[in-house]
Amino acid sequence: MAERENSGRSLAAAALATGKSALARSFRLHRPRGAFCHAGWCQQCQTVLPDGSRALACQTPAEAGNVAGLESADPLRAVARIAEKWPPWFWETRMLSPEAARQPWLELLRRMSAAPPLSTSTSGECRPWRRSAADVLIVGGGRAGLVAAMSLALAGRKVLLVEAERLGGIARFLPVERGRVPELASAARRAGAQLREGILCLGLYDGATRALLIGPDGPETVEISSLVVAAGGYDRLPAFRGNDLPGIVGGRAFLRLVAAGALPPAKRIGLYADAAAAPRLIEAARAYGLAWAWIAGPGALPLAAERSHPHRRLRRASGDRCVREVEIDPDLRLGCDLLVLGLSQPAYELQMQAGRRAVLSGDPAAVRTAGPALLPLLELGEATGLADGPDFVSQVEAAVQAWLGDPHGNTPAPQDHVSAEKPDPDAFLCLCEDVRVRDCERAIADGFDHVELLKRRTGAGTGPCQGKLCHAELMACLARAGRNPALPTVRPLLRPVRLDALAGADDGA
Ligand code: FES
């Protein structure tokens, strides 16, 4: 059996290992929610720690929290069940008068939210902002980023690579690939690239000439001449009925969990994955000695997979407080206690901030970017939708060499595509704000048919995941209605950050 990844268990992983999937409540409807990404971006696992501070359970060491104290009975859920019948704008349209009551109403609504209270404590540290410069900023320290760092440094560029977690990206959790990471990192360092771990790129400013980074030493701005996005991707949550149930996790989350030994063997684990993601998920499960209850997907599946159901569409998940069964096409019902979704949303935000436009591609559709950028920009690896495979590294090398020859060349635009098939109207489109497909469809029919209007009317895309869970579904909804499937402006910061983390003085250097 493959060796476990030794980075310690999070509170969310520890909870799952004991069979507890529900960790939090949705803000508006108080619905039980579980950790989906286990990587800090979906924001569905917000909890209050024993010391009163607010934290993401997936980003908190297990020892700092209390599994038993996560997500308890919620008396307001009964009220929220009634509120589920009303659209998200119900309150705003009915509580405008009398004018004197608006503020108290607003205050009451705020108090009825399930959002944990904001922490009042601060870190107490005020770190000065630092400044630096690089010819090329590479965002993402997985295999693609490391290969690019080496190639660009060998070509004489001053390269800064930043990785939000540890070098290796998702390859850290792939039994076959993880051994290659130290070798790739050493080669990049020997070539002269600067590699920094634990540094999150929060966004681009000043016409994409500066990037804002944050890490253990505080905030930093980097003047850049060109940008390589090798930030991988997000787990894609498609719209199907019951898609917000605890016990549904993304494929990348599964790789983290299985590598950390956080999946109890007794669980029935079902996999719904596309042809690109299925092989590595099946391989990882095999390497760690885990058996799938069943495997299904929208396309072809590896022939070796037992109990596999290719070319099937996921219709609904059901269960009381967590997933217990899924319906894959009307004729097939399969039991599971954990549903793994191996579907991908390539990272797209930095490309958007660099001036590119959003397009929809694939089925289920994912946001991709196309068109000219404000600076020389290269997307690499999974950020391009490229899947693992024997040619992964050589494809990345070829892309870097081509870019060195023509840094302003546009990568070919992905095919605009949206499936004509309508998702279940009860499916959640935006989990942060509890917005369903039917809410968006109704708002579009009422004339809120531009993405900025739709966002304001429904709240979709305004929650703490900042659209990572819902942008593709939002665009698809507009496209199905024959409207322009654009995205709202994607601004920094790419993830919520505590204000005191950015409150340092500018050193004026
Ligand atoms: S599961 Fe914690 S942020 Fe996604």
Coordinates of C-alpha atoms and ligand atoms in Angstrom, one line a residue:
M1 CA 0.0 0.0 0.0
A2 CA 1.3 3.5 -0.8
E3 CA 2.8 5.6 2.0
R4 CA 0.4 8.2 3.6
E5 CA 1.0 11.9 3.0
N6 CA 2.4 13.2 6.3
S7 CA 0.9 16.6 6.7
G8 CA -1.4 16.1 9.7
R9 CA -5.2 15.8 9.6
S10 CA -7.5 18.8 9.5
L11 CA -10.5 19.1 11.7
A12 CA -12.8 18.4 8.7
A13 CA -10.8 15.3 7.8
A14 CA -10.9 14.0 11.4
A15 CA -14.6 14.5 11.5
L16 CA -15.1 12.6 8.3
A17 CA -12.9 9.8 9.6
T18 CA -15.4 9.4 12.5
G19 CA -18.3 9.4 10.0
K20 CA -19.4 13.0 10.6
S21 CA -20.0 14.7 7.2
A22 CA -22.1 17.7 8.3
L23 CA -19.9 20.5 9.8
A24 CA -21.7 23.7 9.3
R25 CA -25.0 25.4 8.3
S26 CA -25.7 27.4 5.2
F27 CA -26.0 31.2 6.0
R28 CA -29.5 31.8 4.7
L29 CA -31.4 28.6 4.9
H30 CA -29.5 26.9 7.7
R31 CA -29.1 23.7 5.6
P32 CA -26.5 21.2 6.9
R33 CA -23.3 21.6 4.9
G34 CA -20.1 19.5 4.7
A35 CA -16.6 20.1 3.5
F36 CA -16.5 19.9 -0.3
C37 CA -13.0 21.0 -1.3
H38 CA -10.9 20.2 1.9
A39 CA -8.5 22.9 0.5
G40 CA -9.7 26.2 1.8
W41 CA -11.6 27.7 -1.1
C42 CA -15.2 26.5 -1.1
Q43 CA -15.9 28.1 2.4
Q44 CA -18.6 25.5 3.2
C45 CA -16.9 24.4 6.4
Q46 CA -16.9 27.6 8.5
T47 CA -17.0 26.8 12.2
V48 CA -16.4 28.3 15.6
L49 CA -13.4 26.9 17.5
P50 CA -13.5 26.2 21.3
D51 CA -11.6 29.5 21.8
G52 CA -14.5 31.5 20.1
S53 CA -12.5 32.2 16.9
R54 CA -14.0 31.5 13.5
A55 CA -12.1 29.2 11.2
L56 CA -12.4 26.8 8.2
A57 CA -12.5 23.3 9.6
C58 CA -10.5 22.0 6.6
Q59 CA -7.7 24.5 7.4
T60 CA -7.6 23.9 11.1
P61 CA -5.5 21.1 12.7
A62 CA -7.7 18.5 14.2
E63 CA -6.1 19.1 17.7
A64 CA -7.3 22.7 17.6
G65 CA -11.0 21.9 17.4
N66 CA -13.7 19.6 18.7
V67 CA -15.2 17.2 16.3
A68 CA -18.2 16.6 18.6
G69 CA -19.0 20.3 18.7
L70 CA -19.2 20.8 14.9
E71 CA -22.7 21.5 13.5
S72 CA -25.3 20.9 16.1
A73 CA -29.1 21.1 16.1
D74 CA -30.4 24.4 14.7
P75 CA -33.8 25.7 15.9
L76 CA -34.0 28.2 13.0
R77 CA -33.9 25.4 10.5
A78 CA -37.7 25.0 11.0
V79 CA -38.3 28.6 10.0
A80 CA -35.8 28.2 7.1
R81 CA -37.7 25.3 5.7
I82 CA -40.7 27.6 5.2
A83 CA -38.3 30.3 3.7
E84 CA -37.0 27.7 1.2
K85 CA -40.3 28.2 -0.8
W86 CA -39.5 31.9 -1.4
P87 CA -36.9 33.3 -3.8
P88 CA -33.8 34.9 -2.3
W89 CA -35.1 38.4 -3.0
F90 CA -38.3 37.9 -1.1
W91 CA -37.1 39.8 1.9
E92 CA -35.7 42.8 0.1
T93 CA -38.8 43.4 -1.9
R94 CA -41.2 43.2 1.1
M95 CA -39.3 44.9 3.8
L96 CA -38.8 48.3 2.2
S97 CA -41.6 50.0 4.1
P98 CA -42.2 51.6 6.5
E99 CA -38.8 53.2 6.0
A100 CA -38.2 53.5 9.7
A101 CA -38.4 49.7 10.1
R102 CA -35.8 48.9 7.4
Q103 CA -32.8 49.0 9.6
P104 CA -34.4 46.9 12.4
W105 CA -35.6 44.4 9.8
L106 CA -32.1 44.2 8.4
E107 CA -30.7 43.7 11.8
L108 CA -33.2 40.9 12.5
L109 CA -32.3 39.2 9.2
R110 CA -28.7 39.4 10.1
R111 CA -29.3 37.8 13.4
M112 CA -31.3 35.0 11.8
S113 CA -28.4 34.1 9.6
A114 CA -26.4 30.9 10.4
A115 CA -23.1 32.6 9.7
P116 CA -20.8 32.2 12.7
P117 CA -20.0 35.6 14.4
L118 CA -16.9 37.4 13.2
S119 CA -13.9 37.0 15.4
T120 CA -13.1 40.1 17.3
S121 CA -9.5 39.1 18.1
T122 CA -6.6 40.2 15.9
S123 CA -3.2 38.7 15.4
G124 CA -1.7 41.8 17.0
E125 CA 1.0 41.8 14.4
C126 CA 1.4 44.5 11.9
R127 CA 3.8 43.4 9.2
P128 CA 5.2 45.9 6.8
W129 CA 4.3 45.4 3.1
R130 CA 7.3 44.3 1.1
R131 CA 8.0 44.9 -2.6
S132 CA 9.9 42.9 -5.1
A133 CA 10.1 42.3 -8.9
A134 CA 10.3 39.4 -11.2
D135 CA 10.4 38.9 -15.0
V136 CA 8.0 36.0 -14.7
L137 CA 5.6 35.2 -11.8
I138 CA 4.5 31.6 -11.8
V139 CA 1.4 31.0 -9.7
G140 CA 1.3 27.3 -8.7
G141 CA 4.0 25.0 -7.6
G142 CA 2.7 21.7 -9.0
R143 CA 4.5 19.7 -11.7
A144 CA 3.5 22.2 -14.4
G145 CA 4.8 25.2 -12.4
L146 CA 8.0 23.5 -11.5
V147 CA 8.8 22.5 -15.1
A148 CA 8.0 26.0 -16.3
A149 CA 10.2 27.5 -13.5
M150 CA 13.2 25.4 -14.7
S151 CA 12.7 26.1 -18.4
L152 CA 12.2 29.9 -18.0
A153 CA 15.1 30.2 -15.6
L154 CA 17.3 28.3 -18.0
A155 CA 16.2 30.8 -20.7
G156 CA 17.6 33.6 -18.5
R157 CA 14.4 34.9 -16.9
K158 CA 14.2 36.1 -13.3
V159 CA 11.6 33.6 -12.1
L160 CA 9.5 33.8 -8.9
L161 CA 7.2 30.8 -8.3
V162 CA 4.7 30.9 -5.5
E163 CA 2.7 28.0 -4.2
A164 CA -0.2 28.5 -1.8
E165 CA 0.5 25.2 0.0
R166 CA 3.6 23.0 -0.4
L167 CA 5.5 22.4 -3.6
G168 CA 4.0 19.6 -5.7
G169 CA 0.4 20.7 -5.8
I170 CA -2.0 17.9 -6.2
A171 CA 0.9 15.5 -7.2
R172 CA 1.7 15.4 -3.5
F173 CA -1.3 13.2 -3.1
L174 CA -0.8 11.0 -6.2
P175 CA 1.2 7.9 -5.1
V176 CA 2.9 7.5 -8.5
E177 CA 3.8 11.2 -9.0
R178 CA 4.7 12.5 -5.6
G179 CA 8.3 10.9 -5.8
R180 CA 9.1 13.2 -8.7
V181 CA 8.3 16.5 -7.0
P182 CA 11.6 16.9 -5.1
E183 CA 13.5 16.2 -8.3
L184 CA 11.6 18.8 -10.3
A185 CA 11.9 21.3 -7.5
S186 CA 15.7 20.8 -7.3
A187 CA 16.1 21.1 -11.0
A188 CA 14.1 24.4 -11.0
R189 CA 16.3 25.8 -8.1
R190 CA 19.5 24.7 -9.7
A191 CA 18.4 26.6 -12.9
G192 CA 18.1 29.7 -10.7
A193 CA 14.3 30.0 -10.1
Q194 CA 13.1 31.2 -6.7
L195 CA 10.5 28.8 -5.3
R196 CA 8.4 29.9 -2.3
E197 CA 5.8 27.8 -0.5
G198 CA 2.9 28.9 1.6
I199 CA 2.4 32.1 -0.5
L200 CA -1.0 32.9 -1.9
C201 CA -1.4 35.1 -4.9
L202 CA -4.4 37.2 -4.1
G203 CA -4.7 39.0 -7.4
L204 CA -3.4 41.5 -10.0
Y205 CA -3.4 45.3 -9.8
D206 CA -2.4 48.3 -11.8
G207 CA -3.2 46.8 -15.2
A208 CA -1.8 43.5 -14.2
T209 CA 1.7 44.9 -13.7
R210 CA 1.7 44.1 -10.0
A211 CA 0.6 41.0 -8.1
L212 CA -0.4 40.9 -4.4
L213 CA 1.0 38.0 -2.5
I214 CA 0.4 37.0 1.1
G215 CA 2.3 34.5 3.2
P216 CA 3.7 34.0 6.7
D217 CA 5.9 37.1 6.4
G218 CA 2.9 39.3 5.5
P219 CA 1.8 41.0 2.3
E220 CA 4.1 41.7 -0.6
T221 CA 3.6 43.3 -4.0
V222 CA 5.6 42.0 -6.9
E223 CA 6.2 44.0 -10.1
I224 CA 5.8 41.5 -13.0
S225 CA 6.5 41.6 -16.7
S226 CA 4.7 38.3 -17.5
L227 CA 2.6 35.7 -15.8
V228 CA 2.3 32.0 -15.8
V229 CA -0.8 30.5 -14.3
A230 CA -0.1 26.9 -13.2
A231 CA -2.6 27.0 -10.3
G232 CA -4.3 23.8 -11.2
G233 CA -8.0 23.7 -10.8
Y234 CA -11.0 23.5 -8.4
D235 CA -13.3 20.6 -7.9
R236 CA -16.4 21.2 -10.0
L237 CA -19.8 20.9 -8.4
P238 CA -22.5 20.5 -11.1
A239 CA -26.1 21.3 -10.6
F240 CA -28.1 18.2 -9.7
R241 CA -30.8 17.9 -7.1
G242 CA -29.3 17.3 -3.6
N243 CA -25.9 18.7 -4.6
D244 CA -25.5 20.5 -1.3
L245 CA -25.7 17.4 0.9
P246 CA -22.9 16.8 3.3
G247 CA -20.9 13.8 2.2
I248 CA -20.3 15.1 -1.3
V249 CA -16.6 15.9 -1.9
G250 CA -14.5 16.8 -4.9
G251 CA -12.0 14.5 -6.5
R252 CA -9.0 16.6 -5.4
A253 CA -10.5 16.5 -1.9
F254 CA -10.7 12.8 -2.1
L255 CA -7.0 12.5 -3.0
R256 CA -6.2 14.6 0.1
L257 CA -8.4 12.5 2.3
V258 CA -7.3 9.1 1.1
A259 CA -3.7 10.1 1.4
A260 CA -4.3 11.3 5.0
G261 CA -6.1 8.1 5.9
A262 CA -9.3 10.0 6.7
L263 CA -11.7 7.6 5.0
P264 CA -13.2 4.9 7.2
P265 CA -13.0 1.6 5.2
A266 CA -16.6 0.7 6.1
K267 CA -17.9 3.7 4.1
R268 CA -19.6 3.0 0.8
I269 CA -17.8 5.4 -1.5
G270 CA -19.2 6.1 -5.0
L271 CA -17.3 7.9 -7.7
Y272 CA -18.8 10.0 -10.4
A273 CA -16.0 11.2 -12.6
D274 CA -15.3 12.3 -16.2
A275 CA -12.9 10.4 -18.4
A276 CA -10.0 12.8 -17.6
A277 CA -10.2 12.5 -13.8
A278 CA -11.4 8.9 -13.3
P279 CA -8.0 7.1 -14.0
R280 CA -6.1 9.0 -11.3
L281 CA -8.8 8.7 -8.7
I282 CA -9.2 5.0 -9.3
E283 CA -5.4 4.5 -9.2
A284 CA -5.1 6.5 -6.0
A285 CA -7.8 4.4 -4.3
R286 CA -6.2 1.2 -5.4
A287 CA -2.8 2.4 -4.1
Y288 CA -4.2 3.1 -0.7
G289 CA -6.2 -0.1 -0.6
L290 CA -9.6 1.5 -0.8
A291 CA -12.5 -0.1 -2.8
W292 CA -15.2 1.8 -4.6
A293 CA -18.8 0.8 -4.1
W294 CA -19.4 1.9 -7.7
I295 CA -18.0 4.1 -10.4
A296 CA -20.0 6.1 -12.9
G297 CA -19.4 9.1 -15.2
P298 CA -20.7 11.2 -18.1
G299 CA -18.2 9.6 -20.5
A300 CA -16.1 6.6 -21.0
L301 CA -14.5 5.0 -17.9
P302 CA -11.3 2.9 -17.6
L303 CA -12.1 -0.7 -18.7
A304 CA -10.6 -2.2 -15.6
A305 CA -13.1 -0.4 -13.3
E306 CA -15.5 -2.9 -11.7
R307 CA -19.1 -1.9 -11.1
S308 CA -18.7 0.9 -13.6
H309 CA -21.5 2.8 -15.3
P310 CA -20.1 4.9 -18.2
H311 CA -22.1 7.4 -20.2
R312 CA -24.6 8.2 -17.4
R313 CA -25.8 11.5 -16.1
L314 CA -26.0 12.2 -12.4
R315 CA -29.6 13.3 -11.6
R316 CA -29.9 13.6 -7.9
A317 CA -28.4 12.8 -4.5
S318 CA -30.6 12.1 -1.5
G319 CA -30.3 11.4 2.2
D320 CA -31.5 13.0 5.4
R321 CA -28.6 14.8 6.8
C322 CA -26.0 13.5 4.4
V323 CA -25.8 11.7 1.1
R324 CA -27.1 8.0 1.2
E325 CA -28.1 7.4 -2.4
V326 CA -27.7 8.8 -5.9
E327 CA -29.8 8.5 -8.9
I328 CA -27.8 8.1 -12.1
D329 CA -30.3 8.3 -14.9
P330 CA -33.8 7.4 -14.0
D331 CA -33.2 3.7 -14.0
L332 CA -30.2 3.4 -11.8
R333 CA -30.0 4.1 -8.0
L334 CA -26.8 3.5 -6.2
G335 CA -26.1 3.7 -2.4
C336 CA -23.2 5.5 -1.0
D337 CA -22.1 7.4 2.2
L338 CA -19.6 9.5 0.4
L339 CA -19.9 10.7 -3.2
V340 CA -16.7 11.7 -4.9
L341 CA -17.2 14.1 -7.9
G342 CA -14.2 13.9 -10.2
L343 CA -15.0 16.9 -12.4
S344 CA -12.8 19.9 -12.8
Q345 CA -13.0 23.7 -13.0
P346 CA -9.6 24.9 -14.2
A347 CA -8.3 28.0 -12.3
Y348 CA -9.4 31.1 -14.2
E349 CA -9.5 34.2 -12.0
L350 CA -6.0 35.5 -12.6
Q351 CA -6.4 35.2 -16.4
M352 CA -9.6 37.2 -16.1
Q353 CA -7.9 39.8 -14.0
A354 CA -5.2 39.9 -16.7
G355 CA -7.8 41.0 -19.2
R356 CA -9.0 37.7 -20.8
R357 CA -12.7 37.0 -21.2
A358 CA -14.7 34.0 -19.9
V359 CA -16.1 31.3 -22.1
L360 CA -17.9 28.0 -21.2
S361 CA -16.4 24.7 -22.3
G362 CA -17.1 21.0 -21.7
D363 CA -19.9 19.0 -20.2
P364 CA -20.6 19.8 -17.4
A365 CA -19.4 23.2 -18.6
A366 CA -16.5 24.8 -16.9
V367 CA -15.3 28.4 -17.1
R368 CA -12.3 28.9 -19.4
T369 CA -10.7 32.0 -20.6
A370 CA -9.9 33.3 -24.1
G371 CA -8.7 36.4 -25.9
P372 CA -5.8 38.8 -25.5
A373 CA -4.3 39.6 -22.1
L374 CA -2.8 42.8 -20.7
L375 CA 0.6 41.1 -20.3
P376 CA 2.3 38.0 -21.7
L377 CA 0.4 35.2 -20.1
L378 CA 0.7 31.5 -20.2
E379 CA -1.7 28.9 -18.8
L380 CA -0.2 25.6 -18.0
G381 CA -1.1 22.1 -16.7
E382 CA -4.5 21.6 -15.2
A383 CA -5.3 25.3 -15.4
T384 CA -5.7 24.6 -19.2
G385 CA -7.9 21.6 -18.6
L386 CA -5.0 19.3 -19.3
A387 CA -5.3 16.0 -17.4
D388 CA -2.7 13.7 -16.0
G389 CA -1.1 11.4 -18.4
P390 CA 2.2 10.0 -19.5
D391 CA 2.8 13.1 -21.7
F392 CA 1.9 15.7 -19.0
V393 CA 5.4 17.0 -18.4
S394 CA 6.5 17.0 -22.0
Q395 CA 3.3 18.8 -23.0
V396 CA 4.1 21.5 -20.4
E397 CA 7.7 21.8 -21.7
A398 CA 6.5 22.2 -25.2
A399 CA 4.0 24.9 -24.2
V400 CA 6.7 26.8 -22.4
Q401 CA 9.1 26.7 -25.4
A402 CA 6.3 27.8 -27.7
W403 CA 5.5 30.7 -25.4
L404 CA 9.2 31.7 -25.2
G405 CA 9.1 32.0 -29.0
D406 CA 5.9 34.0 -29.0
P407 CA 5.0 35.4 -25.5
H408 CA 2.1 37.5 -26.9
G409 CA 0.6 34.6 -28.8
N410 CA -3.0 33.8 -27.8
T411 CA -3.7 30.3 -26.7
P412 CA -6.5 28.9 -28.9
A413 CA -9.9 29.7 -27.4
P414 CA -11.7 26.7 -26.0
Q415 CA -14.8 25.8 -27.8
D416 CA -17.8 27.7 -26.5
H417 CA -20.3 25.0 -25.4
V418 CA -23.2 24.6 -23.1
S419 CA -25.3 21.4 -22.7
A420 CA -28.9 22.0 -23.8
E421 CA -30.0 19.7 -21.0
K422 CA -31.7 21.6 -18.2
P423 CA -30.6 20.8 -14.7
D424 CA -33.1 20.1 -12.0
P425 CA -34.7 23.4 -10.9
D426 CA -34.2 22.5 -7.3
A427 CA -30.5 22.0 -7.7
F428 CA -28.3 24.5 -5.9
L429 CA -26.5 26.8 -8.2
C430 CA -24.8 28.9 -5.5
L431 CA -24.1 27.1 -2.2
C432 CA -22.8 30.2 -0.3
E433 CA -26.0 32.1 -0.8
D434 CA -28.5 29.2 -1.1
V435 CA -29.5 30.1 -4.7
R436 CA -31.2 27.4 -6.7
V437 CA -31.3 27.0 -10.5
R438 CA -35.0 27.9 -10.4
D439 CA -34.2 31.2 -8.7
C440 CA -31.8 32.2 -11.5
E441 CA -34.2 31.1 -14.2
R442 CA -37.0 33.1 -12.7
A443 CA -34.8 36.2 -12.2
I444 CA -33.7 36.0 -15.9
A445 CA -37.4 35.7 -17.0
D446 CA -38.2 38.7 -14.8
G447 CA -35.7 40.7 -16.9
F448 CA -32.5 40.4 -14.7
D449 CA -30.8 38.9 -17.7
H450 CA -27.4 40.4 -17.5
V451 CA -24.9 38.7 -15.2
E452 CA -24.4 41.8 -13.1
L453 CA -28.2 42.2 -12.6
L454 CA -28.6 38.5 -12.0
K455 CA -25.9 38.6 -9.3
R456 CA -27.5 41.5 -7.5
R457 CA -31.0 40.1 -7.7
T458 CA -30.2 36.5 -6.5
G459 CA -27.0 36.9 -4.6
A460 CA -25.4 34.1 -6.6
G461 CA -21.6 34.7 -6.9
T462 CA -21.4 37.1 -4.0
G463 CA -20.6 34.6 -1.3
P464 CA -17.3 33.8 0.3
C465 CA -16.2 31.2 -2.3
Q466 CA -16.2 34.2 -4.6
G467 CA -17.9 32.3 -7.4
K468 CA -15.6 29.3 -7.6
L469 CA -18.5 27.0 -7.0
C470 CA -21.2 28.7 -9.0
H471 CA -19.7 30.8 -11.9
A472 CA -19.9 28.0 -14.5
E473 CA -23.5 27.3 -13.5
L474 CA -24.4 31.0 -13.6
M475 CA -23.0 31.3 -17.1
A476 CA -24.8 28.1 -18.2
C477 CA -28.1 29.4 -16.9
L478 CA -27.7 32.6 -18.9
A479 CA -26.6 30.6 -22.0
R480 CA -29.6 28.3 -21.8
A481 CA -31.9 31.4 -21.7
G482 CA -30.2 32.7 -24.9
R483 CA -28.5 35.5 -23.0
N484 CA -24.8 36.5 -23.0
P485 CA -23.0 34.0 -20.8
A486 CA -20.5 36.4 -19.3
L487 CA -19.0 36.5 -15.8
P488 CA -19.2 39.3 -13.3
T489 CA -15.9 41.2 -13.0
V490 CA -13.4 39.0 -11.2
R491 CA -11.5 41.2 -8.7
P492 CA -8.9 40.6 -6.1
L493 CA -8.8 39.2 -3.5
L494 CA -9.1 35.6 -4.8
R495 CA -9.8 34.3 -1.3
P496 CA -11.2 35.9 1.9
V497 CA -8.3 37.1 4.0
R498 CA -8.4 38.6 7.5
L499 CA -8.1 42.4 7.3
D500 CA -5.4 42.4 9.9
A501 CA -3.3 40.2 7.6
L502 CA -3.2 43.1 5.2
A503 CA -3.0 46.0 7.7
G504 CA 0.8 46.3 7.7
A505 CA 2.4 49.6 7.0
D506 CA 3.9 50.3 3.6
D507 CA 7.7 50.2 4.0
G508 CA 8.0 52.7 1.2
A509 CA 10.9 50.8 -0.3
Ligands
FES1 S1 -14.0 22.4 2.7 FE1 -13.1 23.9 3.9 S2 -13.1 25.6 2.5 FE2 -13.8 23.9 1.3

